[in-house]
PDB file of C-alpha atoms and ligand atoms in Angstrom:
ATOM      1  CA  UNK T 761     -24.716 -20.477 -23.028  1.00 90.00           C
ATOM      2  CA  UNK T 762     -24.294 -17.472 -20.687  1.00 95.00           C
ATOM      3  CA  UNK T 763     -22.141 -17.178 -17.924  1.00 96.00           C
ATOM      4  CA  UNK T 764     -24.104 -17.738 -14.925  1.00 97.00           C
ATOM      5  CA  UNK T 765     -23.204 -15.758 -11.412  1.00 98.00           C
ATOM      6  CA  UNK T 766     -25.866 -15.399  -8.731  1.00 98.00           C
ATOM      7  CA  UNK T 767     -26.241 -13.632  -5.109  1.00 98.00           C
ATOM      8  CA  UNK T 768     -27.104 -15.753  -1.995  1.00 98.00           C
ATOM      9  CA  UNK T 769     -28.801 -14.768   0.917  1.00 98.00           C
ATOM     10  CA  UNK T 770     -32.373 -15.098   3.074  1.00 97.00           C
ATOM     11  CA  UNK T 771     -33.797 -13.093   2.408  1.00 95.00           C
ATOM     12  CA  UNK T 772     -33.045 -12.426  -0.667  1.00 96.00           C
ATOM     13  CA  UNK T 773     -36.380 -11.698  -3.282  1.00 93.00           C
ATOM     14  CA  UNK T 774     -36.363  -8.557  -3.054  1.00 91.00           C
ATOM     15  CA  UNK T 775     -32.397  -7.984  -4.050  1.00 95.00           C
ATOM     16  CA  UNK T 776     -31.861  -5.809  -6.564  1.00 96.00           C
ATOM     17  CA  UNK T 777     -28.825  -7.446  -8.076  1.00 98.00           C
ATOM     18  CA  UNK T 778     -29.861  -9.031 -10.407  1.00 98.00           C
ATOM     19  CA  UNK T 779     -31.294  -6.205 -12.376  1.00 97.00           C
ATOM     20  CA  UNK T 780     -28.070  -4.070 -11.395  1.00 98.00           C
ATOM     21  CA  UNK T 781     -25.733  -7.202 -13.151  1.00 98.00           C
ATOM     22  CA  UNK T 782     -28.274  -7.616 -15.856  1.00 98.00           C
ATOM     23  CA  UNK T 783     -27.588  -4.001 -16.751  1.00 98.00           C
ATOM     24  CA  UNK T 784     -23.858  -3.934 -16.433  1.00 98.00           C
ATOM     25  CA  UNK T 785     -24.211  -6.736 -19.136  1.00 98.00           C
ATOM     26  CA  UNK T 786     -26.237  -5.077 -21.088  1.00 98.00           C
ATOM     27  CA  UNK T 787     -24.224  -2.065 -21.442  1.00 98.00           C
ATOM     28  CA  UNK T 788     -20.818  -4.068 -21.675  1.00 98.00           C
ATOM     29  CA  UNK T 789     -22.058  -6.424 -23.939  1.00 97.00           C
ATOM     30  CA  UNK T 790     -21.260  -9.530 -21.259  1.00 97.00           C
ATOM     31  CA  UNK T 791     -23.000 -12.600 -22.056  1.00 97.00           C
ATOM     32  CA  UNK T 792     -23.916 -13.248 -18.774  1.00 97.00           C
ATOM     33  CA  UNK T 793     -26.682 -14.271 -16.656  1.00 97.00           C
ATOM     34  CA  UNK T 794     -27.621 -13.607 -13.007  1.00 98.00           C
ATOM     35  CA  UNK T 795     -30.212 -14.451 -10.213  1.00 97.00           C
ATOM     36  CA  UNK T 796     -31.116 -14.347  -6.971  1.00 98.00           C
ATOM     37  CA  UNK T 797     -30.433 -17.793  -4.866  1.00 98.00           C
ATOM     38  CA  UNK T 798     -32.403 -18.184  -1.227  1.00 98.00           C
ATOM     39  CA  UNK T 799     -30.486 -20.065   0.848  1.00 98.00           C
ATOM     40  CA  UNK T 800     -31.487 -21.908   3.960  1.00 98.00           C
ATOM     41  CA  UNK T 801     -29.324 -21.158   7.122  1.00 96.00           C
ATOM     42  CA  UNK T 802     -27.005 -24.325   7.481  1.00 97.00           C
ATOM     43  CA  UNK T 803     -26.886 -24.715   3.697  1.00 98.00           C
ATOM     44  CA  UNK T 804     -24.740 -22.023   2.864  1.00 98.00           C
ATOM     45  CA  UNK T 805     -21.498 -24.308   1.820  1.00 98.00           C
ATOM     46  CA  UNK T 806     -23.666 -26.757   0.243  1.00 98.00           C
ATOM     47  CA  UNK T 807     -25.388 -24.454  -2.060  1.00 98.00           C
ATOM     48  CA  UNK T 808     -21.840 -22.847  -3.320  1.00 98.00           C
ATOM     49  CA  UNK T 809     -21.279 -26.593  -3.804  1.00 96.00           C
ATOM     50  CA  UNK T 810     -24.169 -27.172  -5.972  1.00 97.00           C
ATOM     51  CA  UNK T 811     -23.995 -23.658  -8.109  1.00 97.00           C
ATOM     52  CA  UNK T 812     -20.159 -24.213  -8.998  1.00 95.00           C
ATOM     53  CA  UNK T 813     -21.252 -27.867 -10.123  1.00 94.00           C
ATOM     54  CA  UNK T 814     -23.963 -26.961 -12.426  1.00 93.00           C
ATOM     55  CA  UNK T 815     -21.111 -24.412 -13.852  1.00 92.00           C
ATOM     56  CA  UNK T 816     -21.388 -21.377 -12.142  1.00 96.00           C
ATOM     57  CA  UNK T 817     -19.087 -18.791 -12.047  1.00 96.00           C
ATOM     58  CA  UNK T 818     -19.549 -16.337  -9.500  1.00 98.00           C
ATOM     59  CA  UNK T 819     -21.208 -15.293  -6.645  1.00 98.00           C
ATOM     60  CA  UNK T 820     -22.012 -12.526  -4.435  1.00 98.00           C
ATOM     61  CA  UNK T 821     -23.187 -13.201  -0.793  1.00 98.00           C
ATOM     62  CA  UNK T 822     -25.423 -11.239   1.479  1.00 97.00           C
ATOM     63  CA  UNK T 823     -26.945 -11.751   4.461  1.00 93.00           C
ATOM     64  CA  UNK T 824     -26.512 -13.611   6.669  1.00 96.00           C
ATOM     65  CA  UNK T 825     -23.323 -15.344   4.868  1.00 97.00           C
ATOM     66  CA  UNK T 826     -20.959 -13.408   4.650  1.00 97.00           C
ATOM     67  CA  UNK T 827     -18.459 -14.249   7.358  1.00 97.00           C
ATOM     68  CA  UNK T 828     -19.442 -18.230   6.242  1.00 98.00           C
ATOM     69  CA  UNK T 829     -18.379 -17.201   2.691  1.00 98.00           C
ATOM     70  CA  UNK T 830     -15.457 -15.482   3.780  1.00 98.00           C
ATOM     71  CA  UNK T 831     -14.581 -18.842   5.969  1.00 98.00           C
ATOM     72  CA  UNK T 832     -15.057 -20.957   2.534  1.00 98.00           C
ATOM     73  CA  UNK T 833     -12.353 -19.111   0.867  1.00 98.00           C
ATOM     74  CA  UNK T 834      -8.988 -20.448   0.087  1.00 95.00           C
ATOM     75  CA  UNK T 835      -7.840 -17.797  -2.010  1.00 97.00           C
ATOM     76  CA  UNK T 836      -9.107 -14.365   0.513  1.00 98.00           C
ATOM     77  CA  UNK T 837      -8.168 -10.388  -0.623  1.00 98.00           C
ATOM     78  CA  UNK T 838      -6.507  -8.121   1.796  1.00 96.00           C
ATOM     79  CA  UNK T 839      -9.646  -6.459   2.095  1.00 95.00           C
ATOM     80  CA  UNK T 840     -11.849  -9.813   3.042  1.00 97.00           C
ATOM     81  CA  UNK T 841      -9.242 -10.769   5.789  1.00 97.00           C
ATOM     82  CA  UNK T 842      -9.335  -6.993   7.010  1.00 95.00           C
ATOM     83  CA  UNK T 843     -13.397  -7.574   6.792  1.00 96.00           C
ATOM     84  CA  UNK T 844     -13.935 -11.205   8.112  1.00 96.00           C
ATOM     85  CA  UNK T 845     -16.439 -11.443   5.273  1.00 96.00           C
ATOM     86  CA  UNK T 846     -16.683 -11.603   1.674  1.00 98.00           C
ATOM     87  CA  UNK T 847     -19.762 -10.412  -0.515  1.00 98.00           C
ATOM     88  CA  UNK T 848     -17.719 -12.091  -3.825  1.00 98.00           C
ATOM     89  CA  UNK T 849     -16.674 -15.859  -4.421  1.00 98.00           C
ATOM     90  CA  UNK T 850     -15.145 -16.694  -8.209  1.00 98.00           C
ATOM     91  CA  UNK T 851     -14.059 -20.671  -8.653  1.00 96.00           C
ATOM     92  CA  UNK T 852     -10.551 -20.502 -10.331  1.00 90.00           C
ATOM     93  CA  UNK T 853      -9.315 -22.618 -13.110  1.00 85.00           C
ATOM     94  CA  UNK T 854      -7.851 -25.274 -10.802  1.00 86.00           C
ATOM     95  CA  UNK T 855     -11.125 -25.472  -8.872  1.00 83.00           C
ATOM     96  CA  UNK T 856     -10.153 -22.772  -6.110  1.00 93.00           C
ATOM     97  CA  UNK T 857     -12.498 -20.427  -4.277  1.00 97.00           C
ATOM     98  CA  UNK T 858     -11.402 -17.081  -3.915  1.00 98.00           C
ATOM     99  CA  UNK T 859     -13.475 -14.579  -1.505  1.00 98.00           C
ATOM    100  CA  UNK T 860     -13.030 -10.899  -1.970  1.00 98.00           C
ATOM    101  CA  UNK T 861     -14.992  -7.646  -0.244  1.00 98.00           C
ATOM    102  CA  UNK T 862     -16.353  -4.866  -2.047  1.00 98.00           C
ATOM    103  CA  UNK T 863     -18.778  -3.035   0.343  1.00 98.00           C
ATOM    104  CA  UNK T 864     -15.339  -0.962   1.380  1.00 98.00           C
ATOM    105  CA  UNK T 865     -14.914   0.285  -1.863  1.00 98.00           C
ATOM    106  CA  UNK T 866     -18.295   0.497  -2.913  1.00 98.00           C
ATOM    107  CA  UNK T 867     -19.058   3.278  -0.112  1.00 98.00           C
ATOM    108  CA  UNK T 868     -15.597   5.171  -1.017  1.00 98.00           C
ATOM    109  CA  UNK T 869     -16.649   5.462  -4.578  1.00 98.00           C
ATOM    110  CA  UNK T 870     -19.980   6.463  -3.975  1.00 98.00           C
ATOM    111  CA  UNK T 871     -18.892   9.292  -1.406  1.00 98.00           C
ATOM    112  CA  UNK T 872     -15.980  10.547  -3.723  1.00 98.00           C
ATOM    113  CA  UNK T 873     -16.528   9.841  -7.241  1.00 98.00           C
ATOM    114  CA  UNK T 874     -20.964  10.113  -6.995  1.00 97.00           C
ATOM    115  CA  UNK T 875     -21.164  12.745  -4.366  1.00 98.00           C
ATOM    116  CA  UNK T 876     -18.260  14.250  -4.451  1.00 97.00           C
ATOM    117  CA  UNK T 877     -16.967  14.096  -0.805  1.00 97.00           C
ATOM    118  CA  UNK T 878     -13.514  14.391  -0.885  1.00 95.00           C
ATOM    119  CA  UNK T 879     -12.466  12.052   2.155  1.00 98.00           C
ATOM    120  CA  UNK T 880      -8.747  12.564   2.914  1.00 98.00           C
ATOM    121  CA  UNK T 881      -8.102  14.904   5.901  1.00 98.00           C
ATOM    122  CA  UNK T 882     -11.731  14.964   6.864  1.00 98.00           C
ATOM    123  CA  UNK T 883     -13.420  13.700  10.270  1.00 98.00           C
ATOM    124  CA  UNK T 884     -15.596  10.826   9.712  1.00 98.00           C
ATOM    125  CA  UNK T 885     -18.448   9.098  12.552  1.00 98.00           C
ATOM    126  CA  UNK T 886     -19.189   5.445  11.945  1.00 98.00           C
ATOM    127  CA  UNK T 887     -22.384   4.392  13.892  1.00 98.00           C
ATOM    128  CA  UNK T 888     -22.628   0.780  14.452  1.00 98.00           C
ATOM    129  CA  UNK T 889     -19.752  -1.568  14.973  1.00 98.00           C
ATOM    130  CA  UNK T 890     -21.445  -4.832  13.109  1.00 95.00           C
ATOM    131  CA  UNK T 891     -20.385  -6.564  10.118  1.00 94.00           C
ATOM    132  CA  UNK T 892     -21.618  -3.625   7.802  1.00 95.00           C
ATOM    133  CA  UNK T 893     -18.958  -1.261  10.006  1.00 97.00           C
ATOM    134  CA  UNK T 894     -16.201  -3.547   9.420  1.00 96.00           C
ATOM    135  CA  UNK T 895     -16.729  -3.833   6.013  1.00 96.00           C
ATOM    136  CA  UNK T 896     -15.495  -0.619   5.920  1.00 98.00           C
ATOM    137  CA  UNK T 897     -13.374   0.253   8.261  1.00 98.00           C
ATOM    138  CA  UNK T 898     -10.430  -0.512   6.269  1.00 97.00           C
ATOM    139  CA  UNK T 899     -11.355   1.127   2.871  1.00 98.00           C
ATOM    140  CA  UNK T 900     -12.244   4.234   4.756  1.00 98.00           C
ATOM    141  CA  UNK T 901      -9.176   5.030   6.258  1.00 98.00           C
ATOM    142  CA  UNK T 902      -6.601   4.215   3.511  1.00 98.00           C
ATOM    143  CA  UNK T 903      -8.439   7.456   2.152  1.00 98.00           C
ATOM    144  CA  UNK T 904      -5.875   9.424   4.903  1.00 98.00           C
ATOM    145  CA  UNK T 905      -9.162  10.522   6.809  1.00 98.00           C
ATOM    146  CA  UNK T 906      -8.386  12.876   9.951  1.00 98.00           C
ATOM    147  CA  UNK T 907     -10.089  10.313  11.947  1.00 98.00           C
ATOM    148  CA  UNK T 908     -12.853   7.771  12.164  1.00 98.00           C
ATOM    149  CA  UNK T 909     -14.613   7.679  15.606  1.00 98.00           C
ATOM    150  CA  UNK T 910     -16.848   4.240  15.889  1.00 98.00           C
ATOM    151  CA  UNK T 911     -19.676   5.204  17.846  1.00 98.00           C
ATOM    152  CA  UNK T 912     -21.844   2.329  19.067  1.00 98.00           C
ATOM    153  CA  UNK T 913     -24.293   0.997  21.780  1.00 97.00           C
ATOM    154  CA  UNK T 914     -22.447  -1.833  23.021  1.00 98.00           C
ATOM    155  CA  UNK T 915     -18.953   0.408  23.386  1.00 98.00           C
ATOM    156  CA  UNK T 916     -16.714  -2.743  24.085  1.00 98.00           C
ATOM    157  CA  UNK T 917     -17.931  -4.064  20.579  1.00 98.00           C
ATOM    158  CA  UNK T 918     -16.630  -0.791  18.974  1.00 98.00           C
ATOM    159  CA  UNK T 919     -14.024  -0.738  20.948  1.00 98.00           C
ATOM    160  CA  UNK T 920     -12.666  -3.935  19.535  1.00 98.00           C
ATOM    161  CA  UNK T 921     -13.585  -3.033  15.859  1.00 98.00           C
ATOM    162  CA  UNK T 922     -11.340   0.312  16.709  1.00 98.00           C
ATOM    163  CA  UNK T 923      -8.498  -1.784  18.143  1.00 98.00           C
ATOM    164  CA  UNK T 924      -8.476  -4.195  14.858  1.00 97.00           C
ATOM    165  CA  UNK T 925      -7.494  -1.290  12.745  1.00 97.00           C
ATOM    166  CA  UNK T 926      -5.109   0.291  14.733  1.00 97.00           C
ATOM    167  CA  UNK T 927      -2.358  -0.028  12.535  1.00 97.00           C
ATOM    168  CA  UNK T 928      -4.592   1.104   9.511  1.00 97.00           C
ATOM    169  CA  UNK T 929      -4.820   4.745  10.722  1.00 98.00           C
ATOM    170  CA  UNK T 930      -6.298   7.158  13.314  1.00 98.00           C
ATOM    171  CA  UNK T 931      -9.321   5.156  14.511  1.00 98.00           C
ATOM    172  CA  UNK T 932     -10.921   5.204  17.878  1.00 98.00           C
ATOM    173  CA  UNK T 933     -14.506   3.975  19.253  1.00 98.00           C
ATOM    174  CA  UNK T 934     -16.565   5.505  22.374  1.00 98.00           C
ATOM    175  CA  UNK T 935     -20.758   5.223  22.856  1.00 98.00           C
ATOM    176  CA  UNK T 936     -23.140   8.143  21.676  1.00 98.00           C
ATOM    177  CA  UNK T 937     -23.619  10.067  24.605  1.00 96.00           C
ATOM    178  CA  UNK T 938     -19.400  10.321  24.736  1.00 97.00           C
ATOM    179  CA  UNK T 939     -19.794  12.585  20.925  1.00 98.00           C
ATOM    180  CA  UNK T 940     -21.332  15.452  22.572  1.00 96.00           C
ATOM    181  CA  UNK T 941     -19.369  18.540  21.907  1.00 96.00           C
ATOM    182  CA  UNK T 942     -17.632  16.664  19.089  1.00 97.00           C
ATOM    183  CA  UNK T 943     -17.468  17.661  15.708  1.00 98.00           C
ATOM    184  CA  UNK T 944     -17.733  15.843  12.049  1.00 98.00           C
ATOM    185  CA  UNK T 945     -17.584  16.390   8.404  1.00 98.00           C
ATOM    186  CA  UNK T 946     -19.256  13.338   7.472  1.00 98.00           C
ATOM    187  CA  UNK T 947     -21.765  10.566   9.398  1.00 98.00           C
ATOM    188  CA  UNK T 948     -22.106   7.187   7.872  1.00 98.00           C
ATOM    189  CA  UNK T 949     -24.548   4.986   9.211  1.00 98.00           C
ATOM    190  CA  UNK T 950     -23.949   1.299   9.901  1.00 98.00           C
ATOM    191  CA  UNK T 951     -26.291   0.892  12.556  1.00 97.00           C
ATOM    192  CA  UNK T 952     -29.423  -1.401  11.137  1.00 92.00           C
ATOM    193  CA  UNK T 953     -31.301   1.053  13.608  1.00 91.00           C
ATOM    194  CA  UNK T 954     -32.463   2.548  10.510  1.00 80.00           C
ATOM    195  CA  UNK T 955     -34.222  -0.361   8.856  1.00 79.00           C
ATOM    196  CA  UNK T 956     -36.592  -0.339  11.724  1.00 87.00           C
ATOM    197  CA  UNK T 957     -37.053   3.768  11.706  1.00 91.00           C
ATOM    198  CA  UNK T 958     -34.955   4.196  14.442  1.00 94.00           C
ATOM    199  CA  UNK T 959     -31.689   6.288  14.973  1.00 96.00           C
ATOM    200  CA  UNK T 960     -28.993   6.078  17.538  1.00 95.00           C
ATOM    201  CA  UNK T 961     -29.548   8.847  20.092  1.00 96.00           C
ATOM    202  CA  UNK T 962     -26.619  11.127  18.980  1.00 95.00           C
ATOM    203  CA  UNK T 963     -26.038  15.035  19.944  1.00 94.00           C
ATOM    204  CA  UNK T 964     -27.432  16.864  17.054  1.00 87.00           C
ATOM    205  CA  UNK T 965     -24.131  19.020  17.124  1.00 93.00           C
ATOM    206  CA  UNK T 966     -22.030  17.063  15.950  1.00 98.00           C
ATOM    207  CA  UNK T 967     -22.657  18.153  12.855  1.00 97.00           C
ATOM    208  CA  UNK T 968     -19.782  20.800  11.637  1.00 98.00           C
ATOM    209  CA  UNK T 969     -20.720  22.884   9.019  1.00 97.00           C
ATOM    210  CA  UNK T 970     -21.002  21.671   5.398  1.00 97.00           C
ATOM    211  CA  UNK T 971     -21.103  17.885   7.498  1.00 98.00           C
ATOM    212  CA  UNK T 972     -23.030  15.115   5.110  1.00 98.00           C
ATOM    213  CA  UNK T 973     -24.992  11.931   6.675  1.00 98.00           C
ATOM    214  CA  UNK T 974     -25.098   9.013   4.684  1.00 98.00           C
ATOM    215  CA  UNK T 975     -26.921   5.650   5.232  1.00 97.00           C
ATOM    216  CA  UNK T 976     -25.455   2.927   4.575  1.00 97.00           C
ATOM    217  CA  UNK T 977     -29.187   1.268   4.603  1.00 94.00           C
ATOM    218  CA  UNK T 978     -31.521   1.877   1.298  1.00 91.00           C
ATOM    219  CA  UNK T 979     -35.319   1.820   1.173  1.00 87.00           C
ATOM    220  CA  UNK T 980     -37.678   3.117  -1.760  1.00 86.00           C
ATOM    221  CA  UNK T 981     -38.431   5.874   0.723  1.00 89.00           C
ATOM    222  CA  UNK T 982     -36.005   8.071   2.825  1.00 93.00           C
ATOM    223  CA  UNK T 983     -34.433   6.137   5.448  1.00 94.00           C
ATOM    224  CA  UNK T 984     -34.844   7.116   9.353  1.00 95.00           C
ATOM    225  CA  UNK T 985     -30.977   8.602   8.992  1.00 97.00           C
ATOM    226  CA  UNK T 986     -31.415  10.638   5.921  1.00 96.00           C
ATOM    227  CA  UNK T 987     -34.879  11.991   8.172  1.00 96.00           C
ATOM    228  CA  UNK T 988     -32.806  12.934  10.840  1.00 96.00           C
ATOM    229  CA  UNK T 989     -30.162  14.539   8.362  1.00 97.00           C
ATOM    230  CA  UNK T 990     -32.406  16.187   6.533  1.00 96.00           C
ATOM    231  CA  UNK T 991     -34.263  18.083   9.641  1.00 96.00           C
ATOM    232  CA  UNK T 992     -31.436  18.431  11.435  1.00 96.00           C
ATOM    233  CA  UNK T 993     -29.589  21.016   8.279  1.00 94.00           C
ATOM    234  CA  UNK T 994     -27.079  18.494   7.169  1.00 97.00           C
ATOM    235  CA  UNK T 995     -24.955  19.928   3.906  1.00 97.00           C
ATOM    236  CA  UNK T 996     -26.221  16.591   2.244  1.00 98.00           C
ATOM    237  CA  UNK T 997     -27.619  13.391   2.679  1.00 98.00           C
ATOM    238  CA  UNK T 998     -27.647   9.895   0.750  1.00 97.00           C
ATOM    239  CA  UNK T 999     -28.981   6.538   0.990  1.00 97.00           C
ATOM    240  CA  UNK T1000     -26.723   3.703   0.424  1.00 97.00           C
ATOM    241  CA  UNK T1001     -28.050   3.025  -2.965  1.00 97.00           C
ATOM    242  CA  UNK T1002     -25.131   4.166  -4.800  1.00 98.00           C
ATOM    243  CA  UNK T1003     -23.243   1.980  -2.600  1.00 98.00           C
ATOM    244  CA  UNK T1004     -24.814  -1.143  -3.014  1.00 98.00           C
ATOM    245  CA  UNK T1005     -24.325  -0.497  -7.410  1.00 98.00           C
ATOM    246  CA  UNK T1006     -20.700   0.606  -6.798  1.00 98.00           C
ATOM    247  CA  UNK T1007     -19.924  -2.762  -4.991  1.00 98.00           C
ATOM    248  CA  UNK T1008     -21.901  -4.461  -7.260  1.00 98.00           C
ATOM    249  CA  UNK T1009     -19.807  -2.901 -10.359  1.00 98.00           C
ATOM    250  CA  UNK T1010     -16.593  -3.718  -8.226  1.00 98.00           C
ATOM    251  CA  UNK T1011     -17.418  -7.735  -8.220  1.00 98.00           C
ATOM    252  CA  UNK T1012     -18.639  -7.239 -11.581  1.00 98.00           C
ATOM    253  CA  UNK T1013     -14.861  -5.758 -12.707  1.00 98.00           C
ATOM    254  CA  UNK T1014     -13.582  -8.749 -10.258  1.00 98.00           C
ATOM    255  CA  UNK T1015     -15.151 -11.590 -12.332  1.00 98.00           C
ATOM    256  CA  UNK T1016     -15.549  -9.979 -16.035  1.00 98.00           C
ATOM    257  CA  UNK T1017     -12.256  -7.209 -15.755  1.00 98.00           C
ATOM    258  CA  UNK T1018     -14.163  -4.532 -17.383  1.00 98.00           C
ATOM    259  CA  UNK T1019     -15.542  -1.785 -15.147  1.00 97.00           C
ATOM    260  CA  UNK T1020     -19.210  -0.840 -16.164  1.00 98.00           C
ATOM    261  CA  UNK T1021     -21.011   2.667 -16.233  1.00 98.00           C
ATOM    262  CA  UNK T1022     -22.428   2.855 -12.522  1.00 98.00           C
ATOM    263  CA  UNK T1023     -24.145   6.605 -13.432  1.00 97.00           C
ATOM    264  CA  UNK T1024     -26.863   5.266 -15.675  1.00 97.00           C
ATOM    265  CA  UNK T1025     -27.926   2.035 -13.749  1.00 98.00           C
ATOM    266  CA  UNK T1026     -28.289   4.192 -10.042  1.00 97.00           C
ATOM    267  CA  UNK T1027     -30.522   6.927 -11.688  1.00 96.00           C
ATOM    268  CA  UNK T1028     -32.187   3.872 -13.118  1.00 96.00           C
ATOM    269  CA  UNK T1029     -33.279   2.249  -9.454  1.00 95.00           C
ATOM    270  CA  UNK T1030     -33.388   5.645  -8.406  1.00 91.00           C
ATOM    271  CA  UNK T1031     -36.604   6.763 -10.236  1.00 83.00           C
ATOM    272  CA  UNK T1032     -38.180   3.353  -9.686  1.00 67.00           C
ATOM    273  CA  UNK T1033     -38.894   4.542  -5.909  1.00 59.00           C
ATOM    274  CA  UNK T1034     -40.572   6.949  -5.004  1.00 46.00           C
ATOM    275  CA  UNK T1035     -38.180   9.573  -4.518  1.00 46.00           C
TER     276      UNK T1035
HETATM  277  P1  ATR K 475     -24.770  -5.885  10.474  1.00 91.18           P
HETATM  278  O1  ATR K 475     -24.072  -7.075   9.912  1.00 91.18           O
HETATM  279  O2  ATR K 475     -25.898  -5.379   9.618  1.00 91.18           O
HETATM  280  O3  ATR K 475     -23.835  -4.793  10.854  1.00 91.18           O
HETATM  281  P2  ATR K 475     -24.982  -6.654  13.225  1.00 91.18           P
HETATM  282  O4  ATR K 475     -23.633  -7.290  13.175  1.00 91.18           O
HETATM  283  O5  ATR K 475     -26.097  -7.337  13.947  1.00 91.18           O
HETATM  284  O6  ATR K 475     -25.547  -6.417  11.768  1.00 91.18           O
HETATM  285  O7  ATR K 475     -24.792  -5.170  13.805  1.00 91.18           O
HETATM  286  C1  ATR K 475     -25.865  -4.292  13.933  1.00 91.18           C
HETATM  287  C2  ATR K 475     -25.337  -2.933  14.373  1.00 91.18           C
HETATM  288  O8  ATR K 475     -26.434  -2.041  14.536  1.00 91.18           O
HETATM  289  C3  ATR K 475     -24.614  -2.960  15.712  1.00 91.18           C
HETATM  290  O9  ATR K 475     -23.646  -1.929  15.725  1.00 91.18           O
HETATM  291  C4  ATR K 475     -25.758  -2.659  16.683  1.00 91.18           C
HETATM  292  O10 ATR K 475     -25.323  -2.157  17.924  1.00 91.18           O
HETATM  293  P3  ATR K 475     -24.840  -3.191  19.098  1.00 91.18           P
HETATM  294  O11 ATR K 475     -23.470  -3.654  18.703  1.00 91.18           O
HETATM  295  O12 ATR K 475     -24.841  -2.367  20.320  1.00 91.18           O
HETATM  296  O13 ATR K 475     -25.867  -4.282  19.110  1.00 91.18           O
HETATM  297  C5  ATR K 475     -26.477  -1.596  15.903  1.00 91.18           C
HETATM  298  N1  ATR K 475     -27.886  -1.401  16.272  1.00 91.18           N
HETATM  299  C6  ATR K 475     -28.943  -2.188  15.968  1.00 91.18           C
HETATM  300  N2  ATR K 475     -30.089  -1.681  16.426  1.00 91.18           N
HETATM  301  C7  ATR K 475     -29.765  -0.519  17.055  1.00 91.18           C
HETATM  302  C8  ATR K 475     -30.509   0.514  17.733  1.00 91.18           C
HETATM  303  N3  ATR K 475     -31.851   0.430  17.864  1.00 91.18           N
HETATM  304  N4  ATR K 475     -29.838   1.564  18.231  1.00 91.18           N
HETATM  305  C9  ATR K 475     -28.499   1.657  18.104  1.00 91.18           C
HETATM  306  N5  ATR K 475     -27.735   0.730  17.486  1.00 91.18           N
HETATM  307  C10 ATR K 475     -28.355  -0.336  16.952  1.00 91.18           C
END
């Protein structure tokens, strides 16, 4: 019998999880298997219930449970109390769940070790101040960034994400129009502005030279961020589809302790779509 882990969300057919985990097995030679789970809002708890009772092991949570998975931890990382969310539940032996975040660490490993964007002294714009923005918050500045300026539409909301991780490093939040005349080496993308082909209205300037834009969003086709990277002469621009492997191969090392090959299974997904 394989090991069975899962991912809940709604919605959730379309996840590509379970072919990511499916191929970290493969190529660790994990007995394991993996599936999507659609959950109904309200049934969140319920659902963990009934997964760790027909022997499940694991789980990663998306959309919209996060913060309600984080909540049903006992047992909660540094970086899931820094977060308010966890995207990873394992049951421990004595029957324990433990909730851990890897979205943080997923995007610093895909900007450093897949791109090659050395983060420590460099200036860094988050756009968006949701739950994807504090997911990574934390993880970004314990890279020893310059700064990270949260830029978002409701300022107050940014300004409170800003004022969370004061003690974490040199953070600070303000609304778009406030960036112009500001420079960065790097825009991430939090906003899900994107998902709907929309960008937040920000200065095309800000852009120092050799600056990258990444998205946290993915989509089969360039996303409305990379667009606006890509005409406006950004250095480089990514998708967050090495992200969403690297966090995937993080809760994969959490529950399994072996660290698969992340190279092979995002060139993979990548030439599925069409670009
Ligand atoms: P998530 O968990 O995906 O982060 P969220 O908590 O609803 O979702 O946050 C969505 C983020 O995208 C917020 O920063 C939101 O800005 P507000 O806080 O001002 O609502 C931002 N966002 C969504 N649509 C946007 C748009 N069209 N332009 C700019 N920002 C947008």
């Amino acid at each position: 019998m394989p090991d069975r882990y899962g991912v809940m969300g709604q919605p959730i057919a379309h996840s590509k999880s379970p072919r990511i985990h499916t191929a970290f097995a493969r190529q660790t030679g994990q007995d394991i298997e993996y599936r999507a789970i659609e959950v109904q809002p309200g049934s969140f708890a319920r659902a963990v219930a009934a997964f760790r009772a027909q022997g499940g092991r694991g789980l990663n949570v998306t959309l919209p449970f996060k913060e309600e998975a984080f909540t049903l931890a006992l047992d909660r990382s540094e970086r899931a109390e820094r977060a308010r969310a966890a995207n990873t539940l394992g049951f421990s032996a004595d029957g324990r769940i433990w909730g851990d975040n890897t979205d943080g660490i997923g995007l610093v490993r895909d900007l450093t070790l897949n791109l090659g964007l050395p983060l420590a002294g460099r200036r860094v714009l988050l756009l968006g101040a949701g739950g994807a923005a504090r997911g990574v918050v934390g993880p970004l500045l314990a890279e020893g960034l310059a700064g990270l300026v949260i830029a978002n539409r409701t300022v107050a909301r940014g300004e409170a994400l800003a004022r969370d991780f004061q003690d974490a490093g040199p953070v600070s939040a303000c609304g778009f129009e406030a960036l112009a005349g500001r420079r960065f080496d790097l825009l991430i993308n939090a906003t899900s502005a994107s998902l709907q082909g929309e960008v937040p209205p920000i200065p095309e300037d800000v852009l120092a030279p050799g600056a990258w834009c990444y998205d946290m969003m993915y989509a089969d086709a360039p996303t409305a961020f990379v667009r606006w990277g890509l005409t406006n002469r950004a250095a480089g621009t990514s998708d967050g589809l090495g992200m969403l492997v690297e966090q995937a191969a993080e809760s994969f090392f959490l529950w399994r302790g072996i660290r698969p090959d992340t190279a092979p299974v995002i060139a993979g997904l990548r030439k599925k779509a069409r670009y």
